[in-house]
mmCIF file of C-alpha atoms in Angstrom:
data_model
loop_
_atom_site.group_PDB
_atom_site.id
_atom_site.type_symbol
_atom_site.label_atom_id
_atom_site.label_comp_id
_atom_site.label_asym_id
_atom_site.label_seq_id
_atom_site.Cartn_x
_atom_site.Cartn_y
_atom_site.Cartn_z
ATOM 1 C CA UNK A 1 75.743 103.334 89.006
ATOM 2 C CA UNK A 2 76.478 100.488 86.634
ATOM 3 C CA UNK A 3 77.924 102.985 84.251
ATOM 4 C CA UNK A 4 80.275 104.240 86.907
ATOM 5 C CA UNK A 5 81.258 100.667 87.840
ATOM 6 C CA UNK A 6 82.133 100.013 84.230
ATOM 7 C CA UNK A 7 84.013 103.269 84.022
ATOM 8 C CA UNK A 8 86.019 102.196 87.219
ATOM 9 C CA UNK A 9 86.960 98.872 85.686
ATOM 10 C CA UNK A 10 88.131 100.846 82.621
ATOM 11 C CA UNK A 11 90.179 103.111 84.922
ATOM 12 C CA UNK A 12 91.757 100.044 86.540
ATOM 13 C CA UNK A 13 92.783 98.642 83.157
ATOM 14 C CA UNK A 14 94.136 102.119 82.284
ATOM 15 C CA UNK A 15 96.109 102.165 85.405
ATOM 16 C CA UNK A 16 98.158 99.174 84.347
ATOM 17 C CA UNK A 17 98.395 100.305 80.825
ATOM 18 C CA UNK A 18 100.022 103.506 81.904
ATOM 19 C CA UNK A 19 103.128 101.621 83.310
ATOM 20 C CA UNK A 20 105.213 102.564 80.354
ATOM 21 C CA UNK A 21 104.236 106.242 80.526
ATOM 22 C CA UNK A 22 105.178 106.108 84.240
ATOM 23 C CA UNK A 23 108.830 104.814 84.096
ATOM 24 C CA UNK A 24 111.052 106.606 86.458
ATOM 25 C CA UNK A 25 113.103 109.741 85.755
ATOM 26 C CA UNK A 26 113.568 111.296 82.394
ATOM 27 C CA UNK A 27 112.151 108.254 80.706
ATOM 28 C CA UNK A 28 108.705 109.032 82.126
ATOM 29 C CA UNK A 29 108.710 112.545 80.403
ATOM 30 C CA UNK A 30 109.964 111.075 77.270
ATOM 31 C CA UNK A 31 107.271 108.389 77.057
ATOM 32 C CA UNK A 32 104.541 110.907 77.954
ATOM 33 C CA UNK A 33 105.759 113.093 75.090
ATOM 34 C CA UNK A 34 105.707 110.138 72.706
ATOM 35 C CA UNK A 35 102.192 109.187 73.897
ATOM 36 C CA UNK A 36 100.849 112.626 73.170
ATOM 37 C CA UNK A 37 101.896 112.180 69.504
ATOM 38 C CA UNK A 38 99.527 109.192 69.029
ATOM 39 C CA UNK A 39 97.031 109.707 71.874
ATOM 40 C CA UNK A 40 95.258 113.058 72.159
ATOM 41 C CA UNK A 41 94.164 112.488 75.711
ATOM 42 C CA UNK A 42 95.836 114.744 78.287
ATOM 43 C CA UNK A 43 97.584 112.874 81.086
ATOM 44 C CA UNK A 44 95.996 113.813 84.351
ATOM 45 C CA UNK A 45 98.407 113.034 87.274
ATOM 46 C CA UNK A 46 97.109 112.515 90.776
ATOM 47 C CA UNK A 47 99.351 112.990 93.781
ATOM 48 C CA UNK A 48 99.629 109.399 95.322
ATOM 49 C CA UNK A 49 98.436 110.136 98.871
ATOM 50 C CA UNK A 50 96.731 106.770 98.688
ATOM 51 C CA UNK A 51 97.297 103.517 96.804
ATOM 52 C CA UNK A 52 97.193 103.614 93.053
ATOM 53 C CA UNK A 53 94.412 101.205 93.101
ATOM 54 C CA UNK A 54 92.168 103.313 95.304
ATOM 55 C CA UNK A 55 93.110 106.506 93.400
ATOM 56 C CA UNK A 56 92.088 104.775 90.035
ATOM 57 C CA UNK A 57 88.881 103.642 91.645
ATOM 58 C CA UNK A 58 88.034 107.188 93.106
ATOM 59 C CA UNK A 59 89.376 109.291 90.303
ATOM 60 C CA UNK A 60 88.666 107.161 87.164
ATOM 61 C CA UNK A 61 84.947 107.688 86.859
ATOM 62 C CA UNK A 62 85.230 111.448 87.637
ATOM 63 C CA UNK A 63 87.816 111.827 84.891
ATOM 64 C CA UNK A 64 85.660 109.948 82.473
ATOM 65 C CA UNK A 65 82.916 112.481 83.221
ATOM 66 C CA UNK A 66 85.315 115.341 82.931
ATOM 67 C CA UNK A 67 86.342 114.126 79.449
ATOM 68 C CA UNK A 68 82.589 113.922 78.434
ATOM 69 C CA UNK A 69 81.580 117.309 79.781
ATOM 70 C CA UNK A 70 84.611 119.273 78.666
ATOM 71 C CA UNK A 71 85.104 117.638 75.258
ATOM 72 C CA UNK A 72 88.735 117.306 76.209
ATOM 73 C CA UNK A 73 89.958 113.630 76.597
ATOM 74 C CA UNK A 74 91.923 113.064 79.819
ATOM 75 C CA UNK A 75 93.384 109.833 81.305
ATOM 76 C CA UNK A 76 94.376 108.840 84.775
ATOM 77 C CA UNK A 77 97.972 108.726 85.836
ATOM 78 C CA UNK A 78 99.775 108.563 89.203
ATOM 79 C CA UNK A 79 103.127 107.597 90.695
ATOM 80 C CA UNK A 80 104.415 104.896 93.078
ATOM 81 C CA UNK A 81 105.192 107.663 95.711
ATOM 82 C CA UNK A 82 105.124 111.362 96.223
ATOM 83 C CA UNK A 83 108.854 112.049 95.389
ATOM 84 C CA UNK A 84 108.362 110.284 92.101
ATOM 85 C CA UNK A 85 105.187 112.259 91.437
ATOM 86 C CA UNK A 86 107.210 115.571 92.156
ATOM 87 C CA UNK A 87 109.859 114.406 89.649
ATOM 88 C CA UNK A 88 107.288 113.742 87.001
ATOM 89 C CA UNK A 89 105.623 117.021 87.428
ATOM 90 C CA UNK A 90 108.958 118.798 87.081
ATOM 91 C CA UNK A 91 109.819 116.832 84.059
ATOM 92 C CA UNK A 92 106.369 117.492 82.339
ATOM 93 C CA UNK A 93 105.109 113.961 82.354
ATOM 94 C CA UNK A 94 101.615 115.268 83.260
ATOM 95 C CA UNK A 95 99.527 117.779 81.292
ATOM 96 C CA UNK A 96 97.154 118.333 84.183
ATOM 97 C CA UNK A 97 97.878 117.479 87.820
ATOM 98 C CA UNK A 98 96.171 117.371 91.196
ATOM 99 C CA UNK A 99 98.927 118.505 93.598
ATOM 100 C CA UNK A 100 99.307 119.758 97.161
ATOM 101 C CA UNK A 101 99.478 123.474 97.927
ATOM 102 C CA UNK A 102 103.176 123.450 98.387
ATOM 103 C CA UNK A 103 103.750 121.607 95.122
ATOM 104 C CA UNK A 104 101.687 124.130 93.351
ATOM 105 C CA UNK A 105 103.651 127.190 94.741
ATOM 106 C CA UNK A 106 107.065 125.517 93.840
ATOM 107 C CA UNK A 107 106.040 124.369 90.373
ATOM 108 C CA UNK A 108 104.240 127.585 89.471
ATOM 109 C CA UNK A 109 107.663 129.191 90.213
ATOM 110 C CA UNK A 110 109.869 126.532 88.546
ATOM 111 C CA UNK A 111 108.033 125.454 85.534
ATOM 112 C CA UNK A 112 104.990 127.746 85.227
ATOM 113 C CA UNK A 113 102.085 125.525 86.058
ATOM 114 C CA UNK A 114 98.811 127.473 86.210
ATOM 115 C CA UNK A 115 95.793 126.672 88.338
ATOM 116 C CA UNK A 116 92.440 125.524 86.980
ATOM 117 C CA UNK A 117 90.332 124.874 90.110
ATOM 118 C CA UNK A 118 90.451 123.980 93.699
ATOM 119 C CA UNK A 119 87.965 122.444 96.112
ATOM 120 C CA UNK A 120 85.113 124.795 97.104
ATOM 121 C CA UNK A 121 84.438 125.801 100.758
ATOM 122 C CA UNK A 122 87.296 123.684 102.025
ATOM 123 C CA UNK A 123 90.598 124.439 104.015
ATOM 124 C CA UNK A 124 93.451 121.988 104.204
ATOM 125 C CA UNK A 125 94.430 120.976 107.772
ATOM 126 C CA UNK A 126 97.222 118.798 108.930
ATOM 127 C CA UNK A 127 96.520 116.028 111.544
ATOM 128 C CA UNK A 128 98.489 113.983 113.893
ATOM 129 C CA UNK A 129 96.993 110.527 114.423
ATOM 130 C CA UNK A 130 97.897 107.998 117.118
ATOM 131 C CA UNK A 131 96.462 104.663 118.194
ATOM 132 C CA UNK A 132 93.196 104.720 119.845
ATOM 133 C CA UNK A 133 94.535 103.155 122.945
ATOM 134 C CA UNK A 134 97.909 104.746 122.786
ATOM 135 C CA UNK A 135 99.358 106.902 125.650
ATOM 136 C CA UNK A 136 99.907 110.446 124.065
ATOM 137 C CA UNK A 137 97.251 112.879 125.332
ATOM 138 C CA UNK A 138 98.678 115.949 123.551
ATOM 139 C CA UNK A 139 101.524 116.691 121.306
ATOM 140 C CA UNK A 140 103.927 117.366 124.109
ATOM 141 C CA UNK A 141 103.871 113.625 124.858
ATOM 142 C CA UNK A 142 105.500 112.943 121.497
ATOM 143 C CA UNK A 143 108.745 114.521 122.519
ATOM 144 C CA UNK A 144 111.610 112.138 121.549
ATOM 145 C CA UNK A 145 109.287 109.913 119.370
ATOM 146 C CA UNK A 146 109.660 108.224 116.081
ATOM 147 C CA UNK A 147 106.861 109.693 113.859
ATOM 148 C CA UNK A 148 105.631 108.543 110.421
ATOM 149 C CA UNK A 149 105.040 111.048 107.509
ATOM 150 C CA UNK A 150 104.145 110.482 103.843
ATOM 151 C CA UNK A 151 106.970 112.349 102.147
ATOM 152 C CA UNK A 152 109.336 115.292 102.743
ATOM 153 C CA UNK A 153 107.237 117.680 100.651
ATOM 154 C CA UNK A 154 103.664 116.505 101.683
ATOM 155 C CA UNK A 155 102.295 119.907 102.656
ATOM 156 C CA UNK A 156 99.849 119.626 105.425
ATOM 157 C CA UNK A 157 100.651 116.024 106.531
ATOM 158 C CA UNK A 158 104.437 116.686 106.791
ATOM 159 C CA UNK A 159 105.532 120.298 106.488
ATOM 160 C CA UNK A 160 102.800 121.954 108.548
ATOM 161 C CA UNK A 161 102.923 119.148 111.109
ATOM 162 C CA UNK A 162 106.706 119.192 111.487
ATOM 163 C CA UNK A 163 106.897 122.946 111.710
ATOM 164 C CA UNK A 164 104.278 122.990 114.422
ATOM 165 C CA UNK A 165 106.151 120.443 116.425
ATOM 166 C CA UNK A 166 109.392 122.303 116.093
ATOM 167 C CA UNK A 167 107.748 125.521 117.157
ATOM 168 C CA UNK A 168 106.457 123.760 120.270
ATOM 169 C CA UNK A 169 110.095 122.661 120.962
ATOM 170 C CA UNK A 170 109.229 119.025 120.545
ATOM 171 C CA UNK A 171 112.055 116.733 119.457
ATOM 172 C CA UNK A 172 111.147 113.845 117.103
ATOM 173 C CA UNK A 173 112.636 111.633 114.375
ATOM 174 C CA UNK A 174 110.886 111.655 110.964
ATOM 175 C CA UNK A 175 110.272 108.422 108.920
ATOM 176 C CA UNK A 176 108.907 108.736 105.465
ATOM 177 C CA UNK A 177 106.633 105.805 104.421
ATOM 178 C CA UNK A 178 105.505 106.918 100.973
ATOM 179 C CA UNK A 179 101.727 107.788 101.304
ATOM 180 C CA UNK A 180 99.047 108.983 103.729
ATOM 181 C CA UNK A 181 97.506 105.469 103.808
ATOM 182 C CA UNK A 182 100.863 103.979 104.810
ATOM 183 C CA UNK A 183 101.104 106.452 107.715
ATOM 184 C CA UNK A 184 97.842 105.379 109.097
ATOM 185 C CA UNK A 185 98.445 101.732 108.595
ATOM 186 C CA UNK A 186 101.891 102.012 110.310
ATOM 187 C CA UNK A 187 100.506 103.899 113.229
ATOM 188 C CA UNK A 188 97.561 101.383 113.663
ATOM 189 C CA UNK A 189 99.966 98.536 113.425
ATOM 190 C CA UNK A 190 102.023 100.030 116.261
ATOM 191 C CA UNK A 191 105.276 100.638 114.341
ATOM 192 C CA UNK A 192 105.164 104.358 115.155
ATOM 193 C CA UNK A 193 103.523 106.259 118.124
ATOM 194 C CA UNK A 194 101.883 108.740 115.784
ATOM 195 C CA UNK A 195 102.027 110.164 112.283
ATOM 196 C CA UNK A 196 100.928 113.078 110.147
ATOM 197 C CA UNK A 197 98.113 113.172 107.737
ATOM 198 C CA UNK A 198 95.056 115.251 106.618
ATOM 199 C CA UNK A 199 91.312 114.749 107.541
ATOM 200 C CA UNK A 200 90.307 113.931 103.967
ATOM 201 C CA UNK A 201 92.458 110.916 103.596
ATOM 202 C CA UNK A 202 91.891 109.902 107.234
ATOM 203 C CA UNK A 203 88.119 109.919 106.758
ATOM 204 C CA UNK A 204 88.408 107.824 103.550
ATOM 205 C CA UNK A 205 90.154 104.925 105.369
ATOM 206 C CA UNK A 206 88.339 101.707 105.668
ATOM 207 C CA UNK A 207 86.529 101.452 109.034
ATOM 208 C CA UNK A 208 88.851 98.603 110.174
ATOM 209 C CA UNK A 209 91.817 100.900 110.117
ATOM 210 C CA UNK A 210 90.239 104.203 111.037
ATOM 211 C CA UNK A 211 88.565 102.806 114.188
ATOM 212 C CA UNK A 212 92.081 101.783 115.473
ATOM 213 C CA UNK A 213 93.158 105.487 115.396
ATOM 214 C CA UNK A 214 92.269 108.867 116.887
ATOM 215 C CA UNK A 215 93.201 112.463 115.891
ATOM 216 C CA UNK A 216 95.553 113.877 118.477
ATOM 217 C CA UNK A 217 96.005 117.367 116.898
ATOM 218 C CA UNK A 218 94.711 119.633 114.065
ATOM 219 C CA UNK A 219 96.488 122.432 112.395
ATOM 220 C CA UNK A 220 95.158 125.777 111.179
ATOM 221 C CA UNK A 221 93.622 125.604 107.718
ATOM 222 C CA UNK A 222 95.162 126.500 104.415
ATOM 223 C CA UNK A 223 94.146 126.698 100.735
ATOM 224 C CA UNK A 224 93.685 123.171 99.486
ATOM 225 C CA UNK A 225 95.109 121.201 96.601
ATOM 226 C CA UNK A 226 95.308 122.655 93.216
ATOM 227 C CA UNK A 227 94.253 121.167 89.855
ATOM 228 C CA UNK A 228 96.919 122.800 87.715
ATOM 229 C CA UNK A 229 98.034 122.516 84.018
ATOM 230 C CA UNK A 230 101.467 122.496 82.437
ATOM 231 C CA UNK A 231 102.121 125.779 80.466
ATOM 232 C CA UNK A 232 101.971 123.925 77.171
ATOM 233 C CA UNK A 233 98.171 123.270 77.586
ATOM 234 C CA UNK A 234 96.262 125.779 75.456
ATOM 235 C CA UNK A 235 94.105 128.432 76.928
ATOM 236 C CA UNK A 236 90.885 127.174 75.310
ATOM 237 C CA UNK A 237 91.473 123.654 76.835
ATOM 238 C CA UNK A 238 92.080 125.209 80.281
ATOM 239 C CA UNK A 239 88.891 127.049 80.171
ATOM 240 C CA UNK A 240 86.878 123.958 78.995
ATOM 241 C CA UNK A 241 88.357 121.900 81.817
ATOM 242 C CA UNK A 242 87.853 124.554 84.404
ATOM 243 C CA UNK A 243 84.097 124.997 83.271
ATOM 244 C CA UNK A 244 83.527 121.281 83.443
ATOM 245 C CA UNK A 245 85.098 120.983 86.885
ATOM 246 C CA UNK A 246 83.079 123.797 88.422
ATOM 247 C CA UNK A 247 79.863 122.435 86.774
ATOM 248 C CA UNK A 248 80.363 119.020 88.116
ATOM 249 C CA UNK A 249 79.642 120.037 91.694
ATOM 250 C CA UNK A 250 76.388 121.735 90.631
ATOM 251 C CA UNK A 251 74.750 118.488 89.417
ATOM 252 C CA UNK A 252 73.796 115.437 91.430
ATOM 253 C CA UNK A 253 75.641 112.957 89.096
ATOM 254 C CA UNK A 254 78.744 115.082 89.398
ATOM 255 C CA UNK A 255 78.473 115.234 93.208
ATOM 256 C CA UNK A 256 78.060 111.505 93.388
ATOM 257 C CA UNK A 257 81.432 111.171 91.569
ATOM 258 C CA UNK A 258 83.046 113.662 93.857
ATOM 259 C CA UNK A 259 81.793 112.062 97.006
ATOM 260 C CA UNK A 260 84.606 109.407 97.252
ATOM 261 C CA UNK A 261 87.201 112.276 97.244
ATOM 262 C CA UNK A 262 85.507 114.078 100.208
ATOM 263 C CA UNK A 263 85.051 117.071 97.923
ATOM 264 C CA UNK A 264 81.675 118.770 97.458
ATOM 265 C CA UNK A 265 82.505 120.931 94.429
ATOM 266 C CA UNK A 266 85.174 122.974 92.613
ATOM 267 C CA UNK A 267 85.744 126.650 92.105
ATOM 268 C CA UNK A 268 87.820 128.335 89.441
ATOM 269 C CA UNK A 269 91.141 129.164 90.975
ATOM 270 C CA UNK A 270 93.820 131.970 90.610
ATOM 271 C CA UNK A 271 97.399 131.913 91.539
ATOM 272 C CA UNK A 272 96.913 134.340 94.579
ATOM 273 C CA UNK A 273 94.657 131.780 96.208
ATOM 274 C CA UNK A 274 97.931 130.121 97.464
ATOM 275 C CA UNK A 275 99.437 133.288 98.908
ATOM 276 C CA UNK A 276 98.818 131.930 102.363
ATOM 277 C CA UNK A 277 101.068 129.094 101.622
ATOM 278 C CA UNK A 278 103.716 131.433 100.286
ATOM 279 C CA UNK A 279 103.533 133.418 103.545
ATOM 280 C CA UNK A 280 104.891 130.445 105.388
ATOM 281 C CA UNK A 281 108.234 130.797 103.520
ATOM 282 C CA UNK A 282 108.894 127.218 103.383
ATOM 283 C CA UNK A 283 112.380 126.329 102.166
ATOM 284 C CA UNK A 284 112.415 124.124 99.047
ATOM 285 C CA UNK A 285 112.395 120.410 100.081
ATOM 286 C CA UNK A 286 111.460 118.685 96.842
ATOM 287 C CA UNK A 287 113.623 115.727 96.104
ATOM 288 C CA UNK A 288 114.998 115.439 99.738
ATOM 289 C CA UNK A 289 115.315 111.989 101.315
ATOM 290 C CA UNK A 290 114.837 110.670 104.871
ATOM 291 C CA UNK A 291 117.747 111.687 107.011
#
């Protein structure tokens, strides 16, 4: 455990050192390309569903172990918000990225990202949370309400939830607050009557926040997030990373590293795994802003 604490501290230091690589817009991709010339490590981008500090704490030790097992050095990266993450994926700032199912479908089509792995035995469900003492008893009570969402293209927390509300003829006003954690905290503080999220990030909340909330509604399940690579990553590297990710869930030390992510293990993924998301025929919403 001491080893993993030290790895975590190293990850936090790395988080701040990545600030130049994570400049906005085209500058981010340019810096990432320059970094690859002097640093052989692959940049592993994590979709910012939670704060950068929490992501570094939870993912840093896992990526250290992934580097060791695969023989492929990788380093943690994220973005200040989900739209910026989307922009950086599109511009090639990340060699590898953990992205939501909708991101994967769009970026597979747009820039050719390919899947390595996904969580095993897991389905991604959107949830609507409200205050523990709040009035809504079902989603019909949300008609005419102001609701919080992480970002326009957050798959289960925004797109699935919003689509379900519209299908139920429920009128609402969307407010995008940048992350899942920001949704939960905003609802707990009473700024919104309810908001969209997913079970994994909800269960990862500190008890002090989660105990102020309750889950009002749960969506059907979909194929979960993808770990995907930019097409420039060589096949041999992809295979080494996939094998190490799958092996991680088979060992107790690896499962210990996966536990903070609420993931029990990974399986090798193929593009058709996300056909259920394609079947939803979601119109492209990347880069859109709050109306």
